[in-house]
Amino acid sequence: MTTGPIRLYMSMSLDGFIAGVDDRPGQELGLHGGRLFNWLDDRMSPGVDGEVYAEALATGAVISGRRTFELAGRWNGDHHDGVPILVLTHSVDPDDVPPGSATFSTDVLACAAEAREAAGDRAVMVHGAGAAQALLQAGQLDELEIHLVPVLLGAGRRLFEARDADHVELELVRRLQGRDATHLRYRVRR
């Protein structure tokens, strides 16, 4: 059986921000960060944005960083269609029981293996800069689907701000032009 890729899905401004300044509960996307998701207005359309959104919802598991999971209200325990949600975190409080199909994991390799097994031949969706960085550093991130939005936020949270200095080559494997975003898929070259 072949497994699908572990693929980051991330909307990003042209200057590399995935959220605006002061992202926090109640202002989850930060100041002006909602602009990064205008393309989702067409998510149910038959066009490119709808196609990309449908592909994301066809994934068989989700890996999320803890911060993203919390800011998203834990997705009420169901990101989409009851697929497993594996939350990468530095520590687990035994009294904190995640809702629905979510579980906590402190081991990047074990988390990736469990997600791949759960997803089977479907892709695994990755949410969150911290999770993406940890998976990339561990050699487990296969692809990056960047929804590049034509805006300069100027400040906020960057996708790879805290990355270590390792050089990573990417190969562009797809480019689709949506209404308000260019959807770029890159394969991580190993």
Coordinates of N, CA, C and O in Angstrom, one line a residue:
M1 N 0.8 -1.2 0.0 CA 0.0 0.0 0.0 C 0.9 1.2 0.0 O 1.8 1.4 0.8
T2 N 0.6 2.2 -0.8 CA 1.3 3.5 -0.9 C 0.6 4.5 0.0 O -0.6 4.5 0.1
T3 N 1.4 5.3 0.7 CA 0.9 6.3 1.5 C 0.9 7.6 0.8 O 1.8 7.9 0.0
G4 N -0.1 8.5 1.2 CA -0.1 9.8 0.6 C 0.9 10.7 1.3 O 1.5 10.3 2.3
P5 N 1.1 11.9 0.7 CA 2.1 12.8 1.3 C 1.6 13.5 2.6 O 0.4 13.6 2.8
I6 N 2.6 13.9 3.4 CA 2.3 14.8 4.5 C 2.5 16.2 3.9 O 3.6 16.5 3.5
R7 N 1.4 17.0 3.8 CA 1.4 18.2 3.1 C 0.9 19.4 3.9 O -0.2 19.4 4.5
L8 N 1.7 20.4 4.0 CA 1.3 21.7 4.7 C 0.3 22.4 3.8 O 0.6 22.6 2.6
Y9 N -0.8 22.9 4.4 CA -1.7 23.8 3.7 C -1.6 25.1 4.5 O -2.0 25.2 5.7
M10 N -1.2 26.2 3.8 CA -1.0 27.5 4.5 C -1.3 28.6 3.6 O -0.7 28.7 2.5
S11 N -2.2 29.5 4.0 CA -2.3 30.8 3.3 C -1.3 31.8 3.9 O -1.0 31.8 5.1
M12 N -0.7 32.5 2.9 CA 0.5 33.4 3.3 C 0.5 34.7 2.5 O 0.2 34.6 1.3
S13 N 0.9 35.7 3.1 CA 1.0 37.0 2.4 C 2.3 37.0 1.6 O 3.2 36.1 1.9
L14 N 2.4 37.9 0.6 CA 3.6 37.9 -0.2 C 4.9 38.1 0.6 O 6.0 37.7 0.2
D15 N 4.8 38.8 1.7 CA 6.0 39.1 2.6 C 6.1 38.0 3.7 O 6.9 38.1 4.6
G16 N 5.5 36.8 3.5 CA 5.7 35.7 4.3 C 5.0 35.5 5.6 O 5.3 34.7 6.5
F17 N 3.9 36.3 5.8 CA 3.2 36.2 7.1 C 1.9 35.3 6.9 O 1.2 35.4 5.9
I18 N 1.7 34.5 8.0 CA 0.5 33.6 8.0 C -0.5 34.1 8.9 O -1.6 33.5 9.0
A19 N -0.2 35.1 9.7 CA -1.2 35.8 10.6 C -0.7 37.2 10.8 O 0.5 37.5 10.7
G20 N -1.6 38.1 11.1 CA -1.3 39.4 11.3 C -0.7 39.6 12.8 O -0.7 38.7 13.5
V21 N -0.4 40.8 13.1 CA 0.1 41.1 14.4 C -1.0 40.8 15.5 O -2.2 41.0 15.3
D22 N -0.5 40.3 16.6 CA -1.4 40.1 17.8 C -2.4 39.0 17.6 O -3.6 39.2 17.9
D23 N -2.0 37.9 17.0 CA -2.9 36.8 16.9 C -3.1 36.1 18.3 O -2.1 35.8 18.9
R24 N -4.3 35.9 18.7 CA -4.6 35.5 20.0 C -6.1 35.0 20.0 O -6.8 35.3 19.1
P25 N -6.5 34.4 21.1 CA -8.0 34.1 21.2 C -8.8 35.3 21.1 O -8.5 36.4 21.7
G26 N -9.8 35.2 20.2 CA -10.7 36.4 20.0 C -10.2 37.2 18.8 O -11.0 37.9 18.2
Q27 N -9.0 37.0 18.4 CA -8.4 37.7 17.2 C -7.4 36.7 16.6 O -6.2 36.9 16.5
E28 N -8.0 35.5 16.3 CA -7.2 34.3 15.9 C -6.2 34.5 14.7 O -5.2 33.9 14.7
L29 N -6.6 35.3 13.8 CA -5.8 35.6 12.6 C -4.9 36.8 12.7 O -4.2 37.2 11.8
G30 N -5.0 37.5 13.9 CA -4.2 38.7 14.1 C -4.9 39.9 13.3 O -5.8 39.8 12.5
L31 N -4.3 41.1 13.5 CA -4.7 42.3 12.8 C -4.5 42.2 11.3 O -3.4 41.9 10.8
H32 N -5.6 42.3 10.6 CA -5.6 42.2 9.1 C -5.3 40.8 8.6 O -5.2 40.6 7.4
G33 N -5.2 39.8 9.4 CA -4.9 38.4 9.0 C -6.0 37.7 8.3 O -5.8 36.8 7.5
G34 N -7.2 38.1 8.5 CA -8.4 37.6 7.8 C -8.3 37.7 6.3 O -8.8 37.0 5.5
R35 N -7.5 38.8 5.9 CA -7.3 39.0 4.4 C -6.7 37.8 3.7 O -6.9 37.6 2.5
L36 N -6.0 37.0 4.5 CA -5.3 35.9 3.9 C -6.3 34.7 3.4 O -5.9 33.8 2.7
F37 N -7.5 34.9 3.9 CA -8.5 33.8 3.6 C -9.6 34.2 2.8 O -10.6 33.5 2.7
N38 N -9.5 35.4 2.1 CA -10.6 35.8 1.2 C -10.9 34.8 0.1 O -12.0 34.7 -0.4
W39 N -9.8 34.1 -0.3 CA -10.0 33.1 -1.4 C -11.0 32.0 -1.0 O -11.6 31.4 -1.9
L40 N -11.2 31.8 0.3 CA -12.1 30.8 0.7 C -13.6 31.2 0.5 O -14.5 30.3 0.6
D41 N -13.8 32.4 0.1 CA -15.2 32.8 -0.3 C -15.6 32.0 -1.5 O -16.8 31.8 -1.7
D42 N -14.7 31.5 -2.3 CA -15.0 30.7 -3.5 C -14.8 29.2 -3.2 O -14.7 28.5 -4.2
R43 N -14.7 28.8 -2.0 CA -14.4 27.4 -1.7 C -15.5 26.4 -2.2 O -15.2 25.3 -2.4
M44 N -16.7 26.9 -2.4 CA -17.7 26.0 -2.9 C -18.0 26.1 -4.4 O -18.9 25.5 -4.9
S45 N -17.1 26.9 -5.0 CA -17.3 27.2 -6.5 C -16.7 26.0 -7.3 O -15.8 25.3 -6.8
P46 N -17.1 25.9 -8.5 CA -16.4 24.9 -9.4 C -15.1 25.3 -9.9 O -14.4 24.6 -10.6
G47 N -14.6 26.5 -9.5 CA -13.3 27.0 -10.0 C -12.1 26.5 -9.2 O -12.2 25.5 -8.4
V48 N -11.0 27.1 -9.5 CA -9.7 26.7 -8.9 C -9.8 26.7 -7.3 O -9.3 25.7 -6.7
D49 N -10.3 27.7 -6.7 CA -10.4 27.8 -5.3 C -11.2 26.7 -4.7 O -10.9 26.1 -3.7
G50 N -12.3 26.3 -5.4 CA -13.1 25.2 -4.9 C -12.4 23.9 -5.1 O -12.5 23.0 -4.2
E51 N -11.6 23.7 -6.1 CA -10.9 22.5 -6.4 C -9.8 22.3 -5.3 O -9.7 21.2 -4.7
V52 N -9.1 23.4 -4.9 CA -8.1 23.3 -3.9 C -8.7 23.0 -2.6 O -8.2 22.2 -1.8
Y53 N -9.8 23.6 -2.3 CA -10.5 23.4 -1.0 C -11.0 22.0 -0.9 O -10.8 21.3 0.2
A54 N -11.5 21.5 -2.0 CA -12.0 20.1 -2.0 C -10.9 19.1 -1.8 O -11.0 18.1 -1.1
E55 N -9.7 19.4 -2.4 CA -8.5 18.5 -2.2 C -8.1 18.5 -0.7 O -7.8 17.5 -0.2
A56 N -8.2 19.7 -0.1 CA -7.8 19.7 1.4 C -8.8 18.9 2.2 O -8.3 18.2 3.1
L57 N -10.0 18.9 1.9 CA -11.0 18.2 2.6 C -11.0 16.7 2.3 O -11.7 15.9 2.9
A58 N -10.3 16.3 1.3 CA -10.1 14.9 0.9 C -9.0 14.2 1.7 O -8.7 13.0 1.5
T59 N -8.3 15.0 2.5 CA -7.2 14.4 3.3 C -7.7 13.4 4.3 O -8.8 13.5 4.8
G60 N -6.8 12.5 4.7 CA -7.2 11.4 5.6 C -6.8 11.6 7.0 O -7.2 10.7 7.9
A61 N -6.1 12.6 7.4 CA -5.7 12.9 8.8 C -5.2 14.3 8.8 O -4.8 14.9 7.8
V62 N -5.1 14.9 10.0 CA -4.6 16.2 10.2 C -3.5 16.2 11.3 O -3.7 15.5 12.3
I63 N -2.4 16.9 11.0 CA -1.4 17.1 12.0 C -1.5 18.6 12.3 O -1.4 19.4 11.3
S64 N -1.6 19.0 13.5 CA -1.7 20.4 13.9 C -0.7 20.7 15.0 O -0.4 19.9 15.8
G65 N -0.2 21.9 15.0 CA 0.6 22.4 16.1 C -0.4 22.7 17.2 O -1.6 23.0 17.0
R66 N 0.1 22.7 18.5 CA -0.8 22.9 19.6 C -1.4 24.3 19.6 O -2.6 24.5 19.9
R67 N -0.6 25.3 19.3 CA -1.1 26.7 19.2 C -2.2 26.9 18.2 O -3.2 27.5 18.5
T68 N -2.0 26.3 17.0 CA -3.1 26.4 16.0 C -4.3 25.7 16.5 O -5.4 26.2 16.3
F69 N -4.2 24.5 17.1 CA -5.3 23.7 17.6 C -6.1 24.6 18.6 O -7.3 24.6 18.5
E70 N -5.4 25.2 19.5 CA -6.1 26.0 20.5 C -6.8 27.2 19.9 O -7.9 27.6 20.3
L71 N -6.0 28.0 19.0 CA -6.6 29.2 18.4 C -7.8 28.8 17.6 O -8.8 29.6 17.4
A72 N -7.9 27.6 17.0 CA -9.0 27.2 16.2 C -10.2 26.6 17.1 O -11.1 26.0 16.5
G73 N -10.1 26.8 18.4 CA -11.1 26.3 19.2 C -11.2 24.8 19.2 O -12.3 24.2 19.4
R74 N -10.0 24.2 19.0 CA -9.9 22.7 19.0 C -10.8 22.1 17.9 O -11.0 20.9 17.9
W75 N -11.3 22.9 17.0 CA -12.2 22.4 15.9 C -13.3 21.6 16.5 O -13.9 20.8 15.8
N76 N -13.6 21.9 17.7 CA -14.7 21.1 18.4 C -14.5 19.6 18.2 O -15.5 18.8 18.2
G77 N -13.3 19.2 18.1 CA -12.9 17.8 18.0 C -13.1 17.1 16.6 O -12.9 15.9 16.4
D78 N -13.5 17.9 15.6 CA -13.7 17.4 14.2 C -13.3 18.4 13.2 O -14.0 19.4 12.9
H79 N -12.1 18.2 12.6 CA -11.6 19.1 11.6 C -12.4 19.0 10.3 O -13.0 19.9 9.8
H80 N -12.6 17.7 9.8 CA -13.5 17.4 8.7 C -13.7 15.9 8.7 O -12.8 15.1 8.8
D81 N -14.9 15.5 8.5 CA -15.3 14.1 8.3 C -14.8 13.2 9.4 O -14.6 12.0 9.1
G82 N -14.5 13.6 10.5 CA -14.1 12.8 11.6 C -12.7 12.2 11.5 O -12.3 11.2 12.2
V83 N -11.9 12.7 10.6 CA -10.5 12.2 10.4 C -9.7 12.5 11.7 O -10.0 13.4 12.4
P84 N -8.7 11.6 12.0 CA -7.9 11.8 13.2 C -7.2 13.2 13.1 O -6.6 13.6 12.1
I85 N -7.1 13.8 14.2 CA -6.4 15.1 14.4 C -5.3 14.8 15.4 O -5.5 14.5 16.6
L86 N -4.0 14.9 14.9 CA -2.9 14.6 15.8 C -2.2 15.9 16.1 O -1.8 16.7 15.2
V87 N -2.2 16.3 17.4 CA -1.7 17.6 17.8 C -0.3 17.5 18.4 O -0.1 16.9 19.4
L88 N 0.7 18.1 17.7 CA 2.0 18.1 18.1 C 2.2 19.1 19.3 O 1.8 20.3 19.1
T89 N 2.7 18.7 20.4 CA 2.8 19.5 21.5 C 4.1 19.2 22.3 O 4.6 18.1 22.2
H90 N 4.6 20.1 23.0 CA 5.8 19.9 23.8 C 5.6 19.0 25.1 O 6.4 18.3 25.5
S91 N 4.4 19.2 25.6 CA 4.0 18.4 26.8 C 2.5 18.2 26.8 O 1.7 18.9 26.2
V92 N 2.1 17.1 27.5 CA 0.7 16.7 27.6 C 0.3 16.7 29.1 O 0.9 16.1 29.9
D93 N -0.7 17.5 29.4 CA -1.3 17.5 30.7 C -2.3 16.3 30.8 O -3.3 16.3 30.0
P94 N -2.1 15.3 31.7 CA -3.0 14.1 31.6 C -4.5 14.5 31.9 O -5.3 13.7 31.6
D95 N -4.7 15.7 32.5 CA -6.1 16.1 32.8 C -6.7 16.8 31.6 O -7.9 17.0 31.6
D96 N -5.9 17.0 30.5 CA -6.5 17.7 29.3 C -6.8 16.7 28.3 O -5.9 16.1 27.6
V97 N -8.0 16.3 28.2 CA -8.5 15.3 27.2 C -9.0 16.1 26.0 O -10.0 16.8 26.1
P98 N -8.3 15.9 24.8 CA -8.8 16.6 23.6 C -10.1 16.0 23.2 O -10.4 14.8 23.3
P99 N -10.9 16.9 22.5 CA -12.3 16.4 22.1 C -12.2 15.6 20.8 O -11.3 15.6 20.0
G100 N -13.3 14.8 20.6 CA -13.5 14.1 19.3 C -12.4 13.3 18.9 O -11.9 12.4 19.6
S101 N -12.0 13.5 17.6 CA -11.0 12.6 17.0 C -9.6 13.1 17.3 O -8.6 12.7 16.6
A102 N -9.4 14.1 18.2 CA -8.1 14.6 18.4 C -7.3 13.9 19.5 O -7.9 13.4 20.5
T103 N -6.0 13.8 19.3 CA -5.1 13.2 20.3 C -3.8 14.1 20.3 O -3.5 14.7 19.4
F104 N -3.1 14.1 21.5 CA -1.9 14.8 21.6 C -0.7 13.9 21.4 O -0.7 12.7 21.7
S105 N 0.4 14.4 20.8 CA 1.6 13.7 20.6 C 2.8 14.6 20.8 O 2.8 15.7 20.4
T106 N 3.8 14.0 21.5 CA 5.0 14.8 21.8 C 6.2 14.3 20.9 O 7.2 14.9 21.0
D107 N 6.0 13.3 20.1 CA 7.0 12.7 19.3 C 6.7 12.9 17.8 O 5.7 12.4 17.3
V108 N 7.5 13.7 17.2 CA 7.3 14.1 15.8 C 7.2 12.8 14.9 O 6.3 12.7 14.0
L109 N 8.2 11.9 15.0 CA 8.2 10.8 14.1 C 7.0 9.8 14.4 O 6.4 9.3 13.4
A110 N 6.7 9.6 15.6 CA 5.5 8.8 15.9 C 4.2 9.4 15.4 O 3.3 8.8 14.9
C111 N 4.1 10.7 15.5 CA 3.0 11.5 15.1 C 2.8 11.3 13.5 O 1.7 11.0 13.0
A112 N 3.9 11.5 12.8 CA 3.9 11.4 11.4 C 3.5 10.0 10.9 O 2.7 9.8 10.0
A113 N 4.1 9.0 11.6 CA 3.8 7.6 11.3 C 2.3 7.3 11.5 O 1.6 6.6 10.7
E114 N 1.8 7.7 12.6 CA 0.4 7.5 13.0 C -0.6 8.2 12.0 O -1.5 7.6 11.5
A115 N -0.2 9.4 11.6 CA -1.0 10.1 10.6 C -1.0 9.4 9.2 O -2.0 9.3 8.6
R116 N 0.2 9.0 8.8 CA 0.3 8.3 7.5 C -0.5 7.0 7.5 O -1.2 6.7 6.6
E117 N -0.5 6.3 8.6 CA -1.2 5.0 8.7 C -2.7 5.3 8.7 O -3.5 4.7 8.0
A118 N -3.1 6.3 9.4 CA -4.6 6.7 9.4 C -5.1 7.2 8.1 O -6.2 6.8 7.7
A119 N -4.2 7.9 7.4 CA -4.7 8.5 6.1 C -4.6 7.5 4.9 O -5.3 7.7 3.9
G120 N -3.8 6.4 5.1 CA -3.7 5.4 4.0 C -3.1 6.1 2.8 O -2.0 6.7 2.8
D121 N -3.8 6.0 1.6 CA -3.3 6.5 0.4 C -3.7 8.0 0.2 O -3.3 8.6 -0.8
R122 N -4.4 8.5 1.1 CA -4.8 10.0 1.1 C -3.7 10.8 1.7 O -2.9 10.3 2.5
A123 N -3.6 12.1 1.4 CA -2.7 13.0 2.0 C -3.0 13.3 3.4 O -4.2 13.1 3.8
V124 N -2.0 13.7 4.2 CA -2.2 14.2 5.5 C -2.1 15.7 5.5 O -1.1 16.2 4.9
M125 N -3.0 16.4 6.1 CA -3.0 17.9 6.1 C -2.3 18.3 7.3 O -2.5 17.8 8.4
V126 N -1.4 19.3 7.1 CA -0.6 19.9 8.2 C -1.1 21.4 8.4 O -1.2 22.1 7.4
H127 N -1.4 21.7 9.7 CA -1.8 23.1 10.0 C -0.8 23.6 11.1 O -0.5 22.9 12.0
G128 N -0.3 24.8 10.9 CA 0.5 25.5 11.9 C 2.0 25.6 11.6 O 2.5 24.6 11.1
A129 N 2.5 26.7 11.8 CA 4.0 26.9 11.5 C 4.8 26.0 12.4 O 5.8 25.4 11.9
G130 N 4.5 25.9 13.7 CA 5.4 25.0 14.5 C 5.4 23.6 14.1 O 6.4 22.9 14.1
A131 N 4.2 23.1 13.8 CA 4.1 21.7 13.3 C 4.9 21.5 12.0 O 5.6 20.5 11.8
A132 N 4.7 22.5 11.1 CA 5.4 22.4 9.8 C 6.9 22.4 10.0 O 7.6 21.6 9.4
Q133 N 7.4 23.3 10.8 CA 8.8 23.3 11.1 C 9.4 22.0 11.7 O 10.4 21.5 11.3
A134 N 8.6 21.5 12.7 CA 9.1 20.3 13.3 C 9.1 19.1 12.4 O 10.0 18.3 12.3
L135 N 8.1 19.0 11.5 CA 8.0 17.9 10.5 C 9.1 18.1 9.5 O 9.7 17.1 9.1
L136 N 9.3 19.3 9.0 CA 10.4 19.5 8.1 C 11.7 19.2 8.6 O 12.5 18.5 8.0
Q137 N 12.0 19.6 9.8 CA 13.3 19.3 10.5 C 13.5 17.8 10.7 O 14.6 17.3 10.6
A138 N 12.4 17.1 10.9 CA 12.5 15.6 11.1 C 12.4 14.8 9.8 O 12.5 13.6 9.8
G139 N 12.4 15.5 8.7 CA 12.4 14.9 7.4 C 11.0 14.2 7.0 O 11.0 13.3 6.2
Q140 N 9.9 14.7 7.7 CA 8.6 14.1 7.5 C 7.7 14.9 6.6 O 6.6 14.4 6.3
L141 N 8.0 16.2 6.4 CA 7.1 17.0 5.5 C 7.5 16.8 4.1 O 8.6 17.0 3.7
D142 N 6.5 16.3 3.3 CA 6.7 16.0 1.9 C 6.4 17.1 0.9 O 7.1 17.2 -0.1
E143 N 5.4 17.9 1.3 CA 4.9 18.9 0.3 C 4.4 20.1 1.1 O 4.0 20.0 2.3
L144 N 4.5 21.3 0.4 CA 3.9 22.5 1.0 C 2.9 23.1 -0.1 O 3.3 23.3 -1.2
E145 N 1.7 23.3 0.3 CA 0.7 23.9 -0.5 C 0.5 25.3 0.1 O -0.1 25.5 1.1
I146 N 1.1 26.3 -0.6 CA 1.0 27.6 -0.2 C 0.0 28.4 -1.0 O 0.1 28.4 -2.2
H147 N -0.9 29.0 -0.3 CA -2.0 29.8 -0.9 C -1.4 31.3 -0.8 O -1.6 31.9 0.2
L148 N -0.7 31.7 -1.8 CA 0.0 33.0 -1.8 C -1.0 34.1 -2.1 O -1.6 34.1 -3.2
V149 N -1.2 35.0 -1.2 CA -2.2 36.1 -1.3 C -1.5 37.4 -1.6 O -0.5 37.7 -1.0
P150 N -1.9 38.1 -2.6 CA -1.3 39.4 -3.1 C -1.5 40.5 -2.1 O -2.2 41.5 -2.4
V151 N -0.9 40.4 -0.9 CA -1.0 41.5 0.1 C 0.4 41.5 0.8 O 1.0 40.4 1.0
L152 N 0.8 42.6 1.3 CA 1.9 42.8 2.2 C 1.4 43.1 3.6 O 0.8 44.2 3.8
L153 N 1.4 42.2 4.5 CA 0.9 42.5 5.9 C 1.9 43.4 6.7 O 1.5 44.1 7.6
G154 N 3.2 43.3 6.4 CA 4.2 44.1 7.0 C 4.7 43.6 8.3 O 5.8 43.9 8.7
A155 N 3.9 42.9 9.1 CA 4.3 42.3 10.4 C 3.3 41.2 10.7 O 2.2 41.1 10.1
G156 N 3.7 40.4 11.7 CA 2.8 39.3 12.2 C 3.6 38.1 12.4 O 4.8 38.1 12.8
R157 N 3.0 36.9 12.2 CA 3.6 35.6 12.4 C 4.1 35.1 11.1 O 3.3 34.9 10.1
R158 N 5.4 34.8 11.0 CA 5.9 34.2 9.7 C 5.9 32.7 9.8 O 6.0 32.1 10.8
L159 N 5.8 32.1 8.6 CA 5.7 30.7 8.5 C 7.0 30.0 8.9 O 7.0 29.1 9.7
F160 N 8.2 30.5 8.5 CA 9.4 29.9 8.9 C 10.4 30.8 9.6 O 11.6 30.7 9.5
E161 N 9.8 31.6 10.4 CA 10.6 32.6 11.2 C 11.6 31.9 12.2 O 12.8 32.3 12.3
A162 N 11.2 30.9 12.8 CA 12.1 30.2 13.8 C 12.8 29.0 13.3 O 13.3 28.2 14.1
R163 N 12.9 28.9 12.0 CA 13.6 27.7 11.4 C 15.1 27.7 11.7 O 15.7 28.8 11.8
D164 N 15.7 26.5 11.8 CA 17.1 26.5 12.0 C 17.8 26.8 10.6 O 17.1 27.0 9.6
A165 N 19.1 26.7 10.5 CA 19.8 27.2 9.4 C 19.9 26.1 8.3 O 20.6 26.4 7.3
D166 N 19.3 24.9 8.4 CA 19.5 23.9 7.4 C 18.9 24.4 6.0 O 17.8 25.0 6.0
H167 N 19.6 24.1 5.0 CA 19.2 24.5 3.6 C 18.2 23.4 3.1 O 18.4 22.2 3.3
V168 N 17.1 23.9 2.6 CA 16.0 23.0 2.1 C 15.7 23.4 0.7 O 15.3 24.5 0.4
E169 N 15.8 22.5 -0.3 CA 15.4 22.7 -1.7 C 14.0 22.3 -1.9 O 13.5 21.2 -1.4
L170 N 13.2 23.1 -2.6 CA 11.8 22.8 -3.0 C 11.7 22.7 -4.5 O 12.4 23.4 -5.2
E171 N 10.8 21.9 -5.0 CA 10.5 21.8 -6.4 C 9.0 22.1 -6.6 O 8.1 21.5 -6.0
L172 N 8.8 23.1 -7.4 CA 7.4 23.5 -7.7 C 6.8 22.4 -8.6 O 7.3 22.1 -9.7
V173 N 5.7 21.9 -8.1 CA 5.0 20.8 -8.9 C 3.6 21.2 -9.4 O 3.1 20.5 -10.2
R174 N 3.1 22.3 -8.9 CA 1.8 22.8 -9.4 C 1.6 24.3 -9.0 O 2.0 24.7 -8.0
R175 N 1.0 25.0 -10.0 CA 0.7 26.4 -9.7 C -0.7 26.6 -10.3 O -0.9 26.4 -11.5
L176 N -1.7 27.0 -9.5 CA -3.0 27.3 -10.0 C -3.4 28.7 -9.5 O -3.2 29.1 -8.4
Q177 N -4.0 29.5 -10.5 CA -4.4 30.8 -10.1 C -5.9 30.9 -9.8 O -6.7 30.6 -10.6
G178 N -6.1 31.2 -8.5 CA -7.5 31.4 -8.0 C -7.9 32.8 -8.1 O -7.1 33.7 -8.6
R179 N -9.1 33.2 -7.6 CA -9.6 34.5 -7.6 C -8.7 35.5 -6.8 O -8.4 36.6 -7.2
D180 N -8.3 35.0 -5.6 CA -7.6 35.9 -4.7 C -6.3 35.3 -4.1 O -5.9 35.7 -3.1
A181 N -5.9 34.2 -4.7 CA -4.6 33.6 -4.3 C -4.1 32.7 -5.4 O -4.8 32.2 -6.3
T182 N -2.8 32.6 -5.4 CA -2.1 31.7 -6.3 C -1.7 30.5 -5.4 O -1.0 30.6 -4.4
H183 N -2.2 29.3 -5.8 CA -2.0 28.1 -5.1 C -0.7 27.4 -5.6 O -0.7 26.9 -6.8
L184 N 0.3 27.4 -4.8 CA 1.6 26.8 -5.2 C 1.8 25.6 -4.4 O 1.8 25.6 -3.2
R185 N 2.1 24.5 -5.1 CA 2.5 23.2 -4.4 C 3.9 22.9 -4.7 O 4.4 22.9 -5.8
Y186 N 4.7 22.7 -3.6 CA 6.1 22.4 -3.7 C 6.3 21.1 -3.1 O 5.8 20.7 -2.1
R187 N 7.2 20.3 -3.7 CA 7.7 19.0 -3.1 C 9.0 19.3 -2.4 O 9.9 20.0 -3.0
V188 N 9.2 18.8 -1.2 CA 10.5 18.9 -0.5 C 11.5 17.9 -1.2 O 11.2 16.7 -1.3
R189 N 12.6 18.5 -1.7 CA 13.6 17.6 -2.3 C 14.5 17.1 -1.3 O 15.1 17.9 -0.5
R190 N 14.7 15.8 -1.3 CA 15.6 15.2 -0.3 C 16.9 14.7 -0.9 O 16.9 14.3 -2.0

